[in-house]
Each structure stands twice: as structure tokens, then as C-alpha cells.
């Protein structure tokens, strides 16, 4: 027999599932919710009523009749809660503000070179608060701040264990969180970007997100849940060996994918990636040769991931933003390496978000916790 604690937990889970279904559906009815979630109508009626009392959903008219009584339209109240997302990179900071429906309301990008100093963290905290102060919002509705870091986090996400990009190890997140008036949540940047992509996929999706920025990384989602690995190092695809005794990698090994598939291969630090793709589209032979070699190595990396996980792969990061016109060509290159390839197999896609994916995914973390608390 289940105790009262278990019953309360089931009730909370049902309410959470119902709210998230309403958010995904944009507009729905009690009947549709019951059919989609397999819950009884009394359960739906009670939970929708409670969500209305909490101020997160409302009735907004009626659907057109299909022969019977018109069903009431149920929608979310998007401005019921807000969340801040921050992406820290080596040279910039990007900030977004999202609502309960996880729409980006405002966004801004700042030049702020990373330094592991009190001055940097103080400046970052002031930037975040100034960004919020620029907009007419009720700060009491802010659920928290999600902060994406280009590095490996500890299991409890309180320490940046290692970041090659930022050149730091074992840095406490309190250096930032202690300066903010809201609860802060920290997440790896690729994991955050993958969360943003996942919101547009069917529930409980399995997929790999491959981040192609100034370093190569990624994230793995299995049945909608992130797989972090025993040591929080899953998705380190940049250190898969794709060339025997190949180019040196920053990790000290030879032939790692990072040395062949990072954005720096296409546009070294003194060049801009956008300029590379402009010249590639213009047909410049030198850029075409670099791109063809890059695509061959990227196909080698992708087939290794495909053989390991047998799922869809989303290409993100700096390079992923530009990949759409070359997806079919890349898919063909990967298919030529795939011993199990079937006609019509399409498993590659480019990121839906061109700039704000990590900041958006980071903002989703405090928003998800807010919904779980309801």
C-alpha cells in the first residue's frame, strides 16, 4: 500500500506532466490532455483547476464545435515566470531572458574576456543585473539564473572541474553565484545547447548533440534524459581518435577529432568564421579545399558517433550554425562509411538556434525547477 508521501509525489508528477503538455501544445483542451497523457478526466479537472489557481494556465475561449459541446481552450500564462540564461565564453558573455513558455524575450551579447578574478565575476554580475534593469519586468517572477560554462562540471554542478577554453581547473561556482540576487545553476555549454534543441523534439527523444566550436564536444540524451557519464565526461567527442598518429591535440594526444573538426581549423583565431563561409560560397578554391578536407574528417567523427549510439545527430556550435546547405553532402559522406546504411536514412540536422542555444538551454534549467516545485 502506498503511503501519503507517495500519493503526494504522484499528484505533483501528474500536475507537472499536465503543465508541460499545455506548454508544448500552446492551446489544448481538458479532453485532449486526458487522451494524450492517459489520465482520468477527474484528475485533469482537478489539476487544471490547481494550475489556474497557481496563475500559470488559463481558459481563453472555446474551440469550434465538432458536433458536441464546445471544449474550453486551455493555454499557459507565459509571463507567470521568467528565467535568465547566461553563456560564458572565452571573450564574450551572452544573456537571455525567457518566459514560462521558454520564449526568448530579450537577449544581449557583451564583450567580456574571461579572467578568473574577482573583478571579472563582479563585472559579470553587474552586467546581468543591468541587463534585467533595462527591461520593464517584475523581478519577483525570476526563477533563477542558468549559467553555461565551456568545461566539465562536477556531479553536483558546484565546481568547474576543468575548462581548456577558459584555462581553469577546480574553480568554485560560488565565485559567481555569491554575487547574484537569484539562485544560480551551472551547466556545461554543450549540455545546455542540447537542452535547447531537445525542446523542439518529441518527448523522450534519444539524440546526440555535436558541438563544433573552437573546441569539439557534445551531449548525449537517452529517452529525454541527459547521460553525463560516471565522471561527468560523456560527450567529449573531440577526443575520439580519427587519424592514427595525426595532428597534435591540446590534450597531448595525436589525431583527436578536435584537431580536425573544431571551428579553428576553418578560421584560425585571427580570422572570422563568417568570412570563411562567405569566401567558400563565392567559390574560392583555397577555402573549398580546406572545407572538403574538413568534411571528410567530420564524416569520420560522425560515423563513429553513429555506430556508438545509432540515433539522430544534431550539429551545433559555431560551425553547426552554417551547416544547413552542406547537410546532404555530409550525409552522403557518412552513408558511404556506414555498413548498415539504408536508402532514405536521414539522421543529421543542423542546430535550430544560430546564436543563443547555450544561453537558452541554461535558462531552461531554473525554469524546469520552478515547474517541478509547483
PDB file of C-alpha atoms in Angstrom, residues 145-315:
ATOM      1  CA  UNK A 145      19.883  32.217 -13.411  1.00  0.00           C
ATOM      2  CA  UNK A 146      21.276  29.390 -15.524  1.00  0.00           C
ATOM      3  CA  UNK A 147      24.935  29.793 -16.475  1.00  0.00           C
ATOM      4  CA  UNK A 148      26.598  27.735 -19.205  1.00  0.00           C
ATOM      5  CA  UNK A 149      30.324  27.048 -18.919  1.00  0.00           C
ATOM      6  CA  UNK A 150      32.629  25.677 -21.657  1.00  0.00           C
ATOM      7  CA  UNK A 151      34.029  22.964 -19.435  1.00  0.00           C
ATOM      8  CA  UNK A 152      33.445  19.877 -17.325  1.00  0.00           C
ATOM      9  CA  UNK A 153      31.364  20.363 -14.181  1.00  0.00           C
ATOM     10  CA  UNK A 154      31.434  18.265 -11.020  1.00  0.00           C
ATOM     11  CA  UNK A 155      28.456  15.960 -10.452  1.00  0.00           C
ATOM     12  CA  UNK A 156      26.728  18.456  -8.154  1.00  0.00           C
ATOM     13  CA  UNK A 157      27.458  21.304 -10.627  1.00  0.00           C
ATOM     14  CA  UNK A 158      29.115  23.464  -7.954  1.00  0.00           C
ATOM     15  CA  UNK A 159      32.680  23.385  -9.299  1.00  0.00           C
ATOM     16  CA  UNK A 160      34.147  23.856 -12.779  1.00  0.00           C
ATOM     17  CA  UNK A 161      36.402  20.809 -12.760  1.00  0.00           C
ATOM     18  CA  UNK A 162      38.230  21.584 -15.995  1.00  0.00           C
ATOM     19  CA  UNK A 163      37.915  24.084 -18.828  1.00  0.00           C
ATOM     20  CA  UNK A 164      40.505  24.132 -21.578  1.00  0.00           C
ATOM     21  CA  UNK A 165      38.741  27.095 -23.203  1.00  0.00           C
ATOM     22  CA  UNK A 166      38.858  29.223 -20.040  1.00  0.00           C
ATOM     23  CA  UNK A 167      42.175  27.723 -18.874  1.00  0.00           C
ATOM     24  CA  UNK A 168      40.903  26.923 -15.376  1.00  0.00           C
ATOM     25  CA  UNK A 169      40.548  23.907 -13.084  1.00  0.00           C
ATOM     26  CA  UNK A 170      38.612  23.349  -9.861  1.00  0.00           C
ATOM     27  CA  UNK A 171      37.020  26.793  -9.710  1.00  0.00           C
ATOM     28  CA  UNK A 172      34.075  27.112  -7.339  1.00  0.00           C
ATOM     29  CA  UNK A 173      30.870  28.404  -8.883  1.00  0.00           C
ATOM     30  CA  UNK A 174      30.347  30.428  -5.699  1.00  0.00           C
ATOM     31  CA  UNK A 175      32.695  32.990  -7.220  1.00  0.00           C
ATOM     32  CA  UNK A 176      29.735  33.940  -9.426  1.00  0.00           C
ATOM     33  CA  UNK A 177      26.644  32.758  -7.551  1.00  0.00           C
ATOM     34  CA  UNK A 178      27.511  34.638  -4.353  1.00  0.00           C
ATOM     35  CA  UNK A 179      27.244  37.931  -6.267  1.00  0.00           C
ATOM     36  CA  UNK A 180      23.769  37.356  -7.717  1.00  0.00           C
ATOM     37  CA  UNK A 181      20.403  38.051  -6.048  1.00  0.00           C
ATOM     38  CA  UNK A 182      18.881  34.915  -7.629  1.00  0.00           C
ATOM     39  CA  UNK A 183      19.701  31.244  -7.276  1.00  0.00           C
ATOM     40  CA  UNK A 184      22.287  30.215  -9.881  1.00  0.00           C
ATOM     41  CA  UNK A 185      22.503  26.906 -11.749  1.00  0.00           C
ATOM     42  CA  UNK A 186      25.596  25.867 -13.696  1.00  0.00           C
ATOM     43  CA  UNK A 187      25.776  23.601 -16.733  1.00  0.00           C
ATOM     44  CA  UNK A 188      28.217  22.544 -19.437  1.00  0.00           C
ATOM     45  CA  UNK A 189      27.699  24.631 -22.584  1.00  0.00           C
ATOM     46  CA  UNK A 190      27.113  21.676 -24.935  1.00  0.00           C
ATOM     47  CA  UNK A 191      24.625  20.138 -22.493  1.00  0.00           C
ATOM     48  CA  UNK A 192      22.814  23.475 -22.318  1.00  0.00           C
ATOM     49  CA  UNK A 193      22.685  23.822 -26.109  1.00  0.00           C
ATOM     50  CA  UNK A 194      21.378  20.265 -26.409  1.00  0.00           C
ATOM     51  CA  UNK A 195      18.618  21.062 -23.904  1.00  0.00           C
ATOM     52  CA  UNK A 196      17.537  23.946 -26.126  1.00  0.00           C
ATOM     53  CA  UNK A 197      17.394  21.640 -29.152  1.00  0.00           C
ATOM     54  CA  UNK A 198      15.520  18.962 -27.222  1.00  0.00           C
ATOM     55  CA  UNK A 199      12.558  21.261 -26.534  1.00  0.00           C
ATOM     56  CA  UNK A 200      11.532  21.034 -30.213  1.00  0.00           C
ATOM     57  CA  UNK A 201      11.838  17.247 -30.434  1.00  0.00           C
ATOM     58  CA  UNK A 202       9.268  14.617 -29.454  1.00  0.00           C
ATOM     59  CA  UNK A 203       9.166  13.884 -25.737  1.00  0.00           C
ATOM     60  CA  UNK A 204      11.657  11.259 -24.508  1.00  0.00           C
ATOM     61  CA  UNK A 205      13.837  11.614 -27.609  1.00  0.00           C
ATOM     62  CA  UNK A 206      17.222   9.951 -27.922  1.00  0.00           C
ATOM     63  CA  UNK A 207      19.811  12.041 -29.739  1.00  0.00           C
ATOM     64  CA  UNK A 208      23.406  13.238 -29.798  1.00  0.00           C
ATOM     65  CA  UNK A 209      24.305  16.923 -29.988  1.00  0.00           C
ATOM     66  CA  UNK A 210      27.706  17.528 -31.601  1.00  0.00           C
ATOM     67  CA  UNK A 211      29.160  20.944 -30.795  1.00  0.00           C
ATOM     68  CA  UNK A 212      31.624  22.257 -33.385  1.00  0.00           C
ATOM     69  CA  UNK A 213      33.012  25.440 -31.855  1.00  0.00           C
ATOM     70  CA  UNK A 214      36.586  26.442 -31.017  1.00  0.00           C
ATOM     71  CA  UNK A 215      36.700  23.070 -29.326  1.00  0.00           C
ATOM     72  CA  UNK A 216      34.659  19.968 -30.146  1.00  0.00           C
ATOM     73  CA  UNK A 217      32.278  18.460 -27.620  1.00  0.00           C
ATOM     74  CA  UNK A 218      28.729  17.333 -27.297  1.00  0.00           C
ATOM     75  CA  UNK A 219      25.898  15.904 -25.262  1.00  0.00           C
ATOM     76  CA  UNK A 220      24.002  12.625 -25.194  1.00  0.00           C
ATOM     77  CA  UNK A 221      20.284  12.360 -24.423  1.00  0.00           C
ATOM     78  CA  UNK A 222      18.679   8.951 -23.933  1.00  0.00           C
ATOM     79  CA  UNK A 223      14.877   8.850 -23.666  1.00  0.00           C
ATOM     80  CA  UNK A 224      14.866  12.563 -22.929  1.00  0.00           C
ATOM     81  CA  UNK A 225      17.407  12.371 -20.089  1.00  0.00           C
ATOM     82  CA  UNK A 226      20.975  13.565 -20.323  1.00  0.00           C
ATOM     83  CA  UNK A 227      23.672  10.928 -19.928  1.00  0.00           C
ATOM     84  CA  UNK A 228      26.583  12.574 -18.124  1.00  0.00           C
ATOM     85  CA  UNK A 229      28.822   9.563 -17.591  1.00  0.00           C
ATOM     86  CA  UNK A 230      30.347   8.202 -14.386  1.00  0.00           C
ATOM     87  CA  UNK A 231      32.937  11.005 -14.296  1.00  0.00           C
ATOM     88  CA  UNK A 232      30.748  13.714 -15.885  1.00  0.00           C
ATOM     89  CA  UNK A 233      32.796  13.463 -19.078  1.00  0.00           C
ATOM     90  CA  UNK A 234      30.344  11.984 -21.565  1.00  0.00           C
ATOM     91  CA  UNK A 235      30.132  13.683 -24.947  1.00  0.00           C
ATOM     92  CA  UNK A 236      33.846  14.500 -25.161  1.00  0.00           C
ATOM     93  CA  UNK A 237      33.713  13.674 -28.868  1.00  0.00           C
ATOM     94  CA  UNK A 238      36.632  15.991 -29.578  1.00  0.00           C
ATOM     95  CA  UNK A 239      38.942  13.355 -28.127  1.00  0.00           C
ATOM     96  CA  UNK A 240      37.811  10.474 -30.299  1.00  0.00           C
ATOM     97  CA  UNK A 241      40.832   9.471 -32.394  1.00  0.00           C
ATOM     98  CA  UNK A 242      40.044   9.773 -36.093  1.00  0.00           C
ATOM     99  CA  UNK A 243      43.599   9.868 -37.536  1.00  0.00           C
ATOM    100  CA  UNK A 244      46.314   7.473 -36.350  1.00  0.00           C
ATOM    101  CA  UNK A 245      49.372   9.456 -35.185  1.00  0.00           C
ATOM    102  CA  UNK A 246      47.756  12.573 -36.608  1.00  0.00           C
ATOM    103  CA  UNK A 247      47.866  16.224 -35.638  1.00  0.00           C
ATOM    104  CA  UNK A 248      48.622  17.101 -32.016  1.00  0.00           C
ATOM    105  CA  UNK A 249      45.620  17.908 -29.848  1.00  0.00           C
ATOM    106  CA  UNK A 250      45.659  20.326 -26.930  1.00  0.00           C
ATOM    107  CA  UNK A 251      45.080  17.307 -24.648  1.00  0.00           C
ATOM    108  CA  UNK A 252      48.543  15.979 -25.525  1.00  0.00           C
ATOM    109  CA  UNK A 253      47.382  13.099 -27.732  1.00  0.00           C
ATOM    110  CA  UNK A 254      47.620  12.756 -31.505  1.00  0.00           C
ATOM    111  CA  UNK A 255      44.830  12.510 -34.052  1.00  0.00           C
ATOM    112  CA  UNK A 256      41.920  13.691 -31.908  1.00  0.00           C
ATOM    113  CA  UNK A 257      38.833  14.982 -33.699  1.00  0.00           C
ATOM    114  CA  UNK A 258      39.324  18.376 -32.068  1.00  0.00           C
ATOM    115  CA  UNK A 259      42.449  18.920 -34.173  1.00  0.00           C
ATOM    116  CA  UNK A 260      40.445  18.305 -37.363  1.00  0.00           C
ATOM    117  CA  UNK A 261      36.854  19.383 -36.690  1.00  0.00           C
ATOM    118  CA  UNK A 262      36.958  22.491 -34.497  1.00  0.00           C
ATOM    119  CA  UNK A 263      35.995  25.882 -35.909  1.00  0.00           C
ATOM    120  CA  UNK A 264      39.643  26.930 -35.601  1.00  0.00           C
ATOM    121  CA  UNK A 265      40.518  24.546 -38.451  1.00  0.00           C
ATOM    122  CA  UNK A 266      38.398  26.706 -40.756  1.00  0.00           C
ATOM    123  CA  UNK A 267      39.108  30.083 -39.214  1.00  0.00           C
ATOM    124  CA  UNK A 268      42.223  30.444 -37.049  1.00  0.00           C
ATOM    125  CA  UNK A 269      41.993  32.892 -34.164  1.00  0.00           C
ATOM    126  CA  UNK A 270      42.848  35.937 -36.291  1.00  0.00           C
ATOM    127  CA  UNK A 271      40.104  35.164 -38.834  1.00  0.00           C
ATOM    128  CA  UNK A 272      36.304  35.173 -38.667  1.00  0.00           C
ATOM    129  CA  UNK A 273      34.266  32.050 -39.370  1.00  0.00           C
ATOM    130  CA  UNK A 274      31.638  34.101 -41.178  1.00  0.00           C
ATOM    131  CA  UNK A 275      34.307  35.341 -43.607  1.00  0.00           C
ATOM    132  CA  UNK A 276      35.408  31.752 -44.293  1.00  0.00           C
ATOM    133  CA  UNK A 277      31.890  30.717 -45.293  1.00  0.00           C
ATOM    134  CA  UNK A 278      31.423  33.871 -47.377  1.00  0.00           C
ATOM    135  CA  UNK A 279      34.532  33.017 -49.381  1.00  0.00           C
ATOM    136  CA  UNK A 280      33.526  29.353 -49.580  1.00  0.00           C
ATOM    137  CA  UNK A 281      30.160  30.327 -51.079  1.00  0.00           C
ATOM    138  CA  UNK A 282      31.975  32.595 -53.529  1.00  0.00           C
ATOM    139  CA  UNK A 283      33.873  29.541 -54.770  1.00  0.00           C
ATOM    140  CA  UNK A 284      37.385  30.402 -53.580  1.00  0.00           C
ATOM    141  CA  UNK A 285      39.500  27.334 -54.365  1.00  0.00           C
ATOM    142  CA  UNK A 286      41.653  27.506 -51.229  1.00  0.00           C
ATOM    143  CA  UNK A 287      38.586  27.565 -48.973  1.00  0.00           C
ATOM    144  CA  UNK A 288      36.938  24.763 -50.959  1.00  0.00           C
ATOM    145  CA  UNK A 289      39.993  22.547 -50.416  1.00  0.00           C
ATOM    146  CA  UNK A 290      40.008  23.284 -46.673  1.00  0.00           C
ATOM    147  CA  UNK A 291      36.272  22.617 -46.485  1.00  0.00           C
ATOM    148  CA  UNK A 292      36.430  19.325 -48.372  1.00  0.00           C
ATOM    149  CA  UNK A 293      39.129  18.030 -46.027  1.00  0.00           C
ATOM    150  CA  UNK A 294      37.142  19.274 -43.028  1.00  0.00           C
ATOM    151  CA  UNK A 295      34.011  17.488 -44.256  1.00  0.00           C
ATOM    152  CA  UNK A 296      35.911  14.216 -44.737  1.00  0.00           C
ATOM    153  CA  UNK A 297      37.208  14.317 -41.172  1.00  0.00           C
ATOM    154  CA  UNK A 298      33.821  15.361 -39.817  1.00  0.00           C
ATOM    155  CA  UNK A 299      32.240  12.376 -41.569  1.00  0.00           C
ATOM    156  CA  UNK A 300      34.778  10.100 -39.833  1.00  0.00           C
ATOM    157  CA  UNK A 301      33.818  11.545 -36.465  1.00  0.00           C
ATOM    158  CA  UNK A 302      30.091  11.317 -37.146  1.00  0.00           C
ATOM    159  CA  UNK A 303      30.208   7.686 -38.286  1.00  0.00           C
ATOM    160  CA  UNK A 304      31.966   6.775 -35.025  1.00  0.00           C
ATOM    161  CA  UNK A 305      29.213   8.506 -33.061  1.00  0.00           C
ATOM    162  CA  UNK A 306      26.544   6.918 -35.252  1.00  0.00           C
ATOM    163  CA  UNK A 307      27.988   3.438 -34.735  1.00  0.00           C
ATOM    164  CA  UNK A 308      28.100   4.035 -30.973  1.00  0.00           C
ATOM    165  CA  UNK A 309      24.621   5.458 -30.417  1.00  0.00           C
ATOM    166  CA  UNK A 310      22.514   4.651 -33.517  1.00  0.00           C
ATOM    167  CA  UNK A 311      20.437   7.812 -33.189  1.00  0.00           C
ATOM    168  CA  UNK A 312      19.857  11.221 -34.724  1.00  0.00           C
ATOM    169  CA  UNK A 313      22.739  13.698 -34.516  1.00  0.00           C
ATOM    170  CA  UNK A 314      22.326  17.475 -34.346  1.00  0.00           C
ATOM    171  CA  UNK A 315      25.265  19.627 -35.459  1.00  0.00           C
TER     172      UNK A 315
END
